[in-house]
Amino acid sequence: MHLQFKPENGKVILVLKGQLNRDSGAILYRTLYQVLEQAQIYSDWIFDLSKLEICDSTGIGHLFESLKKLMGAGASIKLAALAPSSHKLLKTSRFHFVFPCYPSLAAAIGS
């Protein structure tokens, strides 16, 4: 998995590319911890999942733990452009009630 970190106007867009699963979750954790350790607290985080090819149930768990860490630091979280299979996993696990999901990055930015 590759992450692209794009801060702009107090918001961060984090683009996840590739696969989010048991093996790649550590990359997500490491990136978030580095940002939080640098005391770079951004109030709004948008996770752009449009380039995420695979996200299994373990990947959803990694995503949830990462989002909890950000919320603990006072950030608001939005998920954008989930693939239908990932969106179905979020609904099954009921995470869509916790984290707002938007059909596109533009919709998440405009909300």
PDB file of C-alpha atoms in Angstrom:
ATOM      1  CA  MET A   1       0.000   0.000   0.000  1.00  0.00           C
ATOM      2  CA  HIS A   2       1.112   3.540  -0.740  1.00  0.00           C
ATOM      3  CA  LEU A   3      -0.130   6.680   0.982  1.00  0.00           C
ATOM      4  CA  GLN A   4      -0.169  10.191  -0.378  1.00  0.00           C
ATOM      5  CA  PHE A   5      -0.456  12.876   2.295  1.00  0.00           C
ATOM      6  CA  LYS A   6      -1.786  16.232   1.015  1.00  0.00           C
ATOM      7  CA  PRO A   7      -2.349  18.994   3.616  1.00  0.00           C
ATOM      8  CA  GLU A   8      -4.327  22.004   2.452  1.00  0.00           C
ATOM      9  CA  ASN A   9      -6.079  24.807   4.350  1.00  0.00           C
ATOM     10  CA  GLY A  10      -6.168  22.991   7.698  1.00  0.00           C
ATOM     11  CA  LYS A  11      -7.419  19.797   6.074  1.00  0.00           C
ATOM     12  CA  VAL A  12      -5.556  16.682   5.128  1.00  0.00           C
ATOM     13  CA  ILE A  13      -6.416  14.471   2.224  1.00  0.00           C
ATOM     14  CA  LEU A  14      -4.879  11.054   2.673  1.00  0.00           C
ATOM     15  CA  VAL A  15      -4.995   9.006  -0.522  1.00  0.00           C
ATOM     16  CA  LEU A  16      -4.727   5.248   0.032  1.00  0.00           C
ATOM     17  CA  LYS A  17      -3.460   3.295  -2.981  1.00  0.00           C
ATOM     18  CA  GLY A  18      -3.217  -0.445  -3.432  1.00  0.00           C
ATOM     19  CA  GLN A  19      -4.338  -2.975  -0.845  1.00  0.00           C
ATOM     20  CA  LEU A  20      -5.377  -2.450   2.757  1.00  0.00           C
ATOM     21  CA  ASN A  21      -5.191  -5.779   4.517  1.00  0.00           C
ATOM     22  CA  ARG A  22      -3.465  -7.535   7.406  1.00  0.00           C
ATOM     23  CA  ASP A  23      -0.003  -6.990   5.956  1.00  0.00           C
ATOM     24  CA  SER A  24      -0.300  -3.351   4.900  1.00  0.00           C
ATOM     25  CA  GLY A  25      -2.079  -1.884   7.936  1.00  0.00           C
ATOM     26  CA  ALA A  26       1.243  -1.045   9.616  1.00  0.00           C
ATOM     27  CA  ILE A  27       1.997   1.487   6.878  1.00  0.00           C
ATOM     28  CA  LEU A  28      -1.200   3.374   7.682  1.00  0.00           C
ATOM     29  CA  TYR A  29      -0.494   3.326  11.434  1.00  0.00           C
ATOM     30  CA  ARG A  30       3.105   4.479  10.969  1.00  0.00           C
ATOM     31  CA  THR A  31       2.117   7.412   8.770  1.00  0.00           C
ATOM     32  CA  LEU A  32      -0.575   8.614  11.169  1.00  0.00           C
ATOM     33  CA  TYR A  33       1.665   8.293  14.217  1.00  0.00           C
ATOM     34  CA  GLN A  34       4.418  10.276  12.475  1.00  0.00           C
ATOM     35  CA  VAL A  35       2.011  13.100  11.689  1.00  0.00           C
ATOM     36  CA  LEU A  36       0.586  13.140  15.208  1.00  0.00           C
ATOM     37  CA  GLU A  37       4.053  12.986  16.828  1.00  0.00           C
ATOM     38  CA  GLN A  38       5.099  16.071  14.880  1.00  0.00           C
ATOM     39  CA  ALA A  39       2.225  17.893  16.584  1.00  0.00           C
ATOM     40  CA  GLN A  40       0.721  18.604  13.192  1.00  0.00           C
ATOM     41  CA  ILE A  41      -2.888  18.438  14.227  1.00  0.00           C
ATOM     42  CA  TYR A  42      -5.215  18.994  11.343  1.00  0.00           C
ATOM     43  CA  SER A  43      -8.857  19.442  12.225  1.00  0.00           C
ATOM     44  CA  ASP A  44     -10.295  17.725   9.160  1.00  0.00           C
ATOM     45  CA  TRP A  45      -9.089  14.487   7.607  1.00  0.00           C
ATOM     46  CA  ILE A  46     -10.467  13.085   4.380  1.00  0.00           C
ATOM     47  CA  PHE A  47      -9.479   9.549   3.471  1.00  0.00           C
ATOM     48  CA  ASP A  48      -9.657   9.253  -0.321  1.00  0.00           C
ATOM     49  CA  LEU A  49     -10.236   5.557  -0.974  1.00  0.00           C
ATOM     50  CA  SER A  50     -10.776   5.846  -4.737  1.00  0.00           C
ATOM     51  CA  LYS A  51      -7.407   4.216  -5.500  1.00  0.00           C
ATOM     52  CA  LEU A  52      -7.771   1.457  -2.934  1.00  0.00           C
ATOM     53  CA  GLU A  53      -7.899  -1.766  -4.932  1.00  0.00           C
ATOM     54  CA  ILE A  54      -8.614  -4.215  -2.122  1.00  0.00           C
ATOM     55  CA  CYS A  55      -9.817  -3.684   1.415  1.00  0.00           C
ATOM     56  CA  ASP A  56     -10.679  -6.820   3.328  1.00  0.00           C
ATOM     57  CA  SER A  57     -12.222  -7.110   6.791  1.00  0.00           C
ATOM     58  CA  THR A  58      -8.800  -6.868   8.439  1.00  0.00           C
ATOM     59  CA  GLY A  59      -8.142  -3.722   6.406  1.00  0.00           C
ATOM     60  CA  ILE A  60     -11.414  -2.240   7.654  1.00  0.00           C
ATOM     61  CA  GLY A  61     -10.192  -3.000  11.186  1.00  0.00           C
ATOM     62  CA  HIS A  62      -6.904  -1.169  10.518  1.00  0.00           C
ATOM     63  CA  LEU A  63      -8.826   1.745   9.078  1.00  0.00           C
ATOM     64  CA  PHE A  64     -11.113   1.858  12.110  1.00  0.00           C
ATOM     65  CA  GLU A  65      -8.187   1.827  14.587  1.00  0.00           C
ATOM     66  CA  SER A  66      -6.432   4.592  12.636  1.00  0.00           C
ATOM     67  CA  LEU A  67      -9.557   6.706  12.555  1.00  0.00           C
ATOM     68  CA  LYS A  68     -10.072   6.233  16.305  1.00  0.00           C
ATOM     69  CA  LYS A  69      -6.514   7.490  16.879  1.00  0.00           C
ATOM     70  CA  LEU A  70      -7.244  10.636  14.865  1.00  0.00           C
ATOM     71  CA  MET A  71     -10.556  11.220  16.619  1.00  0.00           C
ATOM     72  CA  GLY A  72      -8.739  10.940  19.947  1.00  0.00           C
ATOM     73  CA  ALA A  73      -6.530  13.809  18.774  1.00  0.00           C
ATOM     74  CA  GLY A  74      -9.638  15.914  18.077  1.00  0.00           C
ATOM     75  CA  ALA A  75      -9.861  15.459  14.321  1.00  0.00           C
ATOM     76  CA  SER A  76     -12.993  14.984  12.249  1.00  0.00           C
ATOM     77  CA  ILE A  77     -12.931  12.163   9.721  1.00  0.00           C
ATOM     78  CA  LYS A  78     -14.590  11.679   6.347  1.00  0.00           C
ATOM     79  CA  LEU A  79     -14.293   8.720   4.002  1.00  0.00           C
ATOM     80  CA  ALA A  80     -14.520   9.404   0.283  1.00  0.00           C
ATOM     81  CA  ALA A  81     -14.998   7.303  -2.844  1.00  0.00           C
ATOM     82  CA  LEU A  82     -15.254   3.832  -1.354  1.00  0.00           C
ATOM     83  CA  ALA A  83     -15.444   0.937  -3.771  1.00  0.00           C
ATOM     84  CA  PRO A  84     -18.780  -0.906  -3.570  1.00  0.00           C
ATOM     85  CA  SER A  85     -17.174  -3.912  -1.870  1.00  0.00           C
ATOM     86  CA  SER A  86     -15.533  -1.729   0.803  1.00  0.00           C
ATOM     87  CA  HIS A  87     -18.749   0.191   1.328  1.00  0.00           C
ATOM     88  CA  LYS A  88     -20.574  -3.100   1.833  1.00  0.00           C
ATOM     89  CA  LEU A  89     -18.008  -4.147   4.464  1.00  0.00           C
ATOM     90  CA  LEU A  90     -18.466  -0.811   6.251  1.00  0.00           C
ATOM     91  CA  LYS A  91     -22.238  -1.297   6.278  1.00  0.00           C
ATOM     92  CA  THR A  92     -21.949  -4.881   7.501  1.00  0.00           C
ATOM     93  CA  SER A  93     -19.655  -3.782  10.334  1.00  0.00           C
ATOM     94  CA  ARG A  94     -21.871  -0.711  10.947  1.00  0.00           C
ATOM     95  CA  PHE A  95     -18.885   1.679  10.709  1.00  0.00           C
ATOM     96  CA  HIS A  96     -20.819   3.854   8.271  1.00  0.00           C
ATOM     97  CA  PHE A  97     -22.746   5.148  11.303  1.00  0.00           C
ATOM     98  CA  VAL A  98     -19.492   6.312  12.910  1.00  0.00           C
ATOM     99  CA  PHE A  99     -17.640   7.779   9.931  1.00  0.00           C
ATOM    100  CA  PRO A 100     -19.394   9.844   7.251  1.00  0.00           C
ATOM    101  CA  CYS A 101     -18.985   8.332   3.790  1.00  0.00           C
ATOM    102  CA  TYR A 102     -19.145  10.368   0.587  1.00  0.00           C
ATOM    103  CA  PRO A 103     -19.422   9.130  -3.001  1.00  0.00           C
ATOM    104  CA  SER A 104     -16.484  11.247  -4.192  1.00  0.00           C
ATOM    105  CA  LEU A 105     -13.575  13.316  -2.937  1.00  0.00           C
ATOM    106  CA  ALA A 106     -15.269  16.495  -4.208  1.00  0.00           C
ATOM    107  CA  ALA A 107     -18.400  15.689  -2.181  1.00  0.00           C
ATOM    108  CA  ALA A 108     -16.334  15.127   0.971  1.00  0.00           C
ATOM    109  CA  ILE A 109     -14.396  18.374   0.516  1.00  0.00           C
ATOM    110  CA  GLY A 110     -17.602  20.332  -0.129  1.00  0.00           C
ATOM    111  CA  SER A 111     -19.432  19.021   2.913  1.00  0.00           C
TER     112      SER A 111
END
